[in-house]
Amino acid sequence: MKNCFKKYFLIQFFLFYIGMPLLQAQTDSISNPAIDKVISVVNSVEQASNYIDELSPDSIASLPIGMIKKIGEARYVIAIDSVNFKPTGAYFNAYAAIDFPGSDKKLAFEAVNIKFNPKGVVGGNQARLMLVSQHLIRINNIVSLRVLPDGKNFVEWDCNGFKAISLKGEFIFNKGKLKADKSQTGSDSLVRATFEIYTSDIHDFIAQVNITPFTIDGLEDWSFNVKNATVDMSELHNAQNMIFPAGYNNPNMVTPQMWTGFYLKDLKVKLPTQISKAGKRTEIEVHNLLIDNMGVTGLFQINNLMTMNEGSMSGWGFSVEELGVGFVCNQLNSGHLKGKVHIPVFDSAQALVYNANIYYNPQNKNTDYNFIINTANNLEFKVASAKIDLYNTSVLSISQQNGLFKPKAVLNGKISFTNSKFDSKGGYLTFQSLTVETQSPYITNGIFTLHTSVNQTRAANYPISIADITFGIDMGAPILGFSVTLNVADNPQTGFSMGTKIRLKGKVETSIQTFTGDNPITVTKTNYKFDKVVVDGISLKIKTSVLDLEGLIVFRDNDPVYGDGFYGQVLFSIENVIPEKAALYACYGAKENYRYYYYGASIPCNLPLGSIPIAITKLVGGVYNHMRPQYTSQQHYVAAAAGVSSTTNTPMTYVPDQAYGFGFKAGVGFIYYPSEKTANGDVMLEVSFTSSGGLNTVNLSGDVFIMAERSERAKAPIKGNIVIQYDALNKVFDANASITVNAYNAVTGTGTTKIHIEPAYWYVAVGKPSTPVTVNILNLVNATSYFMVGSLIEPAQAPPPEVNSILGQSGITSVRNQSQLQSGAGFCTGAKIYSNINKQFDLDFFKVYGGFNFGVGFDMMMMNYGKDAYCSGSGSKVGMNGWLASGSMYLYMQGSVGVSGNIKFLPDCNCESNWCYCSDFNIKIFDGGVAAIVSGKMPKPLFLSGQFGCYYNILGKISGNFNYDYSYGEDCNIVN
């Protein structure tokens, strides 16, 4: 600031005799902290508009004074408010309060005792305005700024005013949004972005930053290490070569240049352990992510991330050939994986292609994955030395445990045999729900069905047939068994045939593999191999002109379940005597220190029940000792009476158990004989006793079918079933009833009723919030409901997303008074009705489209407080005869209408037809919705409170929304 004070003695005289009293008065009036003082001095200059163009002896007639400079749209004021004379010279103080962009806060700078003489200010740096104190400025809900008075933060100026500002500091991110990656930063949990900038216009603030390695709240298994980043606080420009993520939309921006935040040009992302190479979290290079007032946003995709040998799903090899991830507003909102996975039951050279969605699960606050496998053909099934074709209903489900994927494959498909000694000749086995897991017993489920072909299966040139398909686990290894029947007669329709039971056994080989690195793990890899063929049991078949007989004997030799014994079955029919198949069963054996047996029969008949219009069509029964049912579901209890399978009620459904004594079971199939289509069904009763002769269990179960004949049961418009079980030893009564309605696709619905009673608790539920009674009418309106009383009552379900999207409220009040529910003095009920309509009307060159949806629902509890219950303080009786309803309800309605199409113009030289479509349009005319949630009590007292919300958008020009709380009536404390 040379030559600012050439008339030194004139300035001394003026300041000493005129200026000092004014300065002293001003100084005495200031008693605020350092920052407030600077802002106060600058404000006083601005309020008085006491500005000078240049600092000179003639320009400081009165203090405080200021020099103002406008850069762009911003003003910078340097204020001077005091002068002090000392034996060593003259000194003055200067101040600046500078707005920080994106905030309503100011940065305060000052310089005291600036020495000057006739040649100007003495010394360059001593005239700088230094930051007076630490500043902590909140920029938005994501980040705050902190700068320190460490000599790096100052303002430079001269006789003409402001020149430049130097800032060095850090942006501190809200740890509720971003968290420091402690594996790289130690114990500090704050994410910081340090910067240093020297600029003539702070409102064009763009600077490089160094950002702490961080994770996103709720997604701690994704770690971000930034290599090249820029902070952009300018609303005039963006960082050089900045690229916004595809589809990025910030509602606060009018133009892209107005964007402010942190542009992460280059960074490395450390992936979760599940999708990393075994033993070490994989790190990938990513570009063009943003951090702004909405959080972290960005998209990236990586190809060929890892090979089959590098990835491990708890022992199953898998590859990642493509990884795509999208973060929006600090949340993982999109992601996918593509690759291959090897299921050990198949040949090691074969793998299934998978696709997986990646999403954030708010319930467990983890990253979750939804895997889908593509079907494949001509796979080698090593367990049974066969060929496999998979159906597209096969599912690969993945859970997570200890930082690894834990897969489970549920496979559906077919098996064919093309061995030189055993050729199925086009026949095949279909399998359903073949379940393969990563831990013993590895294969846990599977249902097999035989499909034969015109070209019979052959063995050594004799035609054979396959039946009685079974699948299971034997000593931890998979086993596939079936009966093979050899026809030794020339005529396949008559004569004698025999067969045997064949089991194809597999074995499981395991190996331990250890991976070292920053995440060392030990993985047990499994490998399935074909082991051996086991033949046991014989079968026979006799077919003559009047007799049709089939028999089977299965031998047990040191069987882990049945011990030593045999099982026999005979199915037969006699023309004109027993035209339908009858069955006799027998099982006898010994285990350790006890013997067991089962004898039963299934006889078709036609027995009218006198005056009752009901006829019995089948009798099923049997007795057993030291055996228990292997299955307990309703479908197994009644399938025999229904005639679904000739083997459902055989001793094979029972297993030896010394704790069970004598027992019997009996069942009937019935029809309404004036018209079988009116009603028919099946019921089964079973009673078992303990080994000491006491009552053990009683089971009654059955099916009923309405408006369908027996052959049409699968498509019956109305069908239901009931299962009643009583456990005498534990004093547990349990009854389940269900009904399914499908009245010619016009009215459909399902419902269940459950009654459960035991010493500790009881409840009755006609539907539940999670599984309500449902009705659908013409695919237009849906309704659900439930009723519950007793113990262990479910809470209310959250309202649908449509309510939350309008109100921002995701729950409703769930009123549950367990003592009254337990005593039967109250019950819970709820219902909802919802529908949606979408229509489109096509006209000449445009179409009108629209949609509407609505819903209403409630959850309430009716409580009986007694006829004498009253409101405290008023004496008013409560409810109706003491019954009072408490709970919540919600409703929502949303609708929109628009028009779209093409405007046609006359043809031009580039048109090939008579008309050209030169302009498209799509105009949303109206979009709006309302929602409400209300909680309260009724009828006396009548008290309602809740929230109402609404949004609207008309032609994209008029839009808005509003929410308000409301209440009606008065609540009271109930005295009873």
PDB file of N, CA, C and O in Angstrom, residues 718-721 737-741 749-752:
ATOM      1  N   ILE A 718     -64.998 -73.948  -4.560  1.00  0.00           N
ATOM      2  CA  ILE A 718     -64.889 -73.775  -3.110  1.00  0.00           C
ATOM      3  C   ILE A 718     -64.332 -75.061  -2.525  1.00  0.00           C
ATOM      4  O   ILE A 718     -64.862 -76.153  -2.784  1.00  0.00           O
ATOM      5  N   LYS A 719     -63.271 -74.942  -1.767  1.00  0.00           N
ATOM      6  CA  LYS A 719     -62.724 -76.110  -1.093  1.00  0.00           C
ATOM      7  C   LYS A 719     -62.095 -75.688   0.228  1.00  0.00           C
ATOM      8  O   LYS A 719     -61.603 -74.565   0.370  1.00  0.00           O
ATOM      9  N   GLY A 720     -62.151 -76.596   1.173  1.00  0.00           N
ATOM     10  CA  GLY A 720     -61.605 -76.282   2.489  1.00  0.00           C
ATOM     11  C   GLY A 720     -61.095 -77.529   3.166  1.00  0.00           C
ATOM     12  O   GLY A 720     -61.323 -78.654   2.718  1.00  0.00           O
ATOM     13  N   ASN A 721     -60.387 -77.320   4.258  1.00  0.00           N
ATOM     14  CA  ASN A 721     -59.903 -78.461   5.025  1.00  0.00           C
ATOM     15  C   ASN A 721     -59.797 -78.074   6.480  1.00  0.00           C
ATOM     16  O   ASN A 721     -59.774 -76.882   6.831  1.00  0.00           O
ATOM     17  N   ALA A 737     -58.439 -74.550  10.347  1.00  0.00           N
ATOM     18  CA  ALA A 737     -59.406 -74.684   9.261  1.00  0.00           C
ATOM     19  C   ALA A 737     -59.075 -73.651   8.206  1.00  0.00           C
ATOM     20  O   ALA A 737     -58.688 -72.520   8.517  1.00  0.00           O
ATOM     21  N   SER A 738     -59.196 -74.038   6.960  1.00  0.00           N
ATOM     22  CA  SER A 738     -58.916 -73.107   5.880  1.00  0.00           C
ATOM     23  C   SER A 738     -59.910 -73.320   4.760  1.00  0.00           C
ATOM     24  O   SER A 738     -60.454 -74.417   4.595  1.00  0.00           O
ATOM     25  N   ILE A 739     -60.155 -72.274   3.996  1.00  0.00           N
ATOM     26  CA  ILE A 739     -61.063 -72.340   2.860  1.00  0.00           C
ATOM     27  C   ILE A 739     -60.477 -71.531   1.718  1.00  0.00           C
ATOM     28  O   ILE A 739     -59.825 -70.493   1.942  1.00  0.00           O
ATOM     29  N   THR A 740     -60.656 -72.035   0.510  1.00  0.00           N
ATOM     30  CA  THR A 740     -60.208 -71.352  -0.698  1.00  0.00           C
ATOM     31  C   THR A 740     -61.390 -71.211  -1.634  1.00  0.00           C
ATOM     32  O   THR A 740     -62.108 -72.185  -1.887  1.00  0.00           O
ATOM     33  N   VAL A 741     -61.606 -70.001  -2.143  1.00  0.00           N
ATOM     34  CA  VAL A 741     -62.726 -69.722  -3.043  1.00  0.00           C
ATOM     35  C   VAL A 741     -62.169 -69.219  -4.366  1.00  0.00           C
ATOM     36  O   VAL A 741     -61.327 -68.319  -4.393  1.00  0.00           O
ATOM     37  N   GLY A 749     -60.691 -65.917  -3.068  1.00  0.00           N
ATOM     38  CA  GLY A 749     -60.292 -65.559  -1.713  1.00  0.00           C
ATOM     39  C   GLY A 749     -59.766 -66.756  -0.954  1.00  0.00           C
ATOM     40  O   GLY A 749     -59.915 -67.908  -1.377  1.00  0.00           O
ATOM     41  N   THR A 750     -59.123 -66.462   0.153  1.00  0.00           N
ATOM     42  CA  THR A 750     -58.611 -67.498   1.051  1.00  0.00           C
ATOM     43  C   THR A 750     -58.822 -67.046   2.486  1.00  0.00           C
ATOM     44  O   THR A 750     -58.907 -65.841   2.762  1.00  0.00           O
ATOM     45  N   GLY A 751     -58.886 -67.997   3.369  1.00  0.00           N
ATOM     46  CA  GLY A 751     -59.012 -67.656   4.780  1.00  0.00           C
ATOM     47  C   GLY A 751     -58.636 -68.825   5.659  1.00  0.00           C
ATOM     48  O   GLY A 751     -58.758 -69.982   5.254  1.00  0.00           O
ATOM     49  N   THR A 752     -58.145 -68.517   6.841  1.00  0.00           N
ATOM     50  CA  THR A 752     -57.777 -69.555   7.803  1.00  0.00           C
ATOM     51  C   THR A 752     -58.328 -69.199   9.175  1.00  0.00           C
ATOM     52  O   THR A 752     -58.495 -68.019   9.514  1.00  0.00           O
TER      53      THR A 752
END
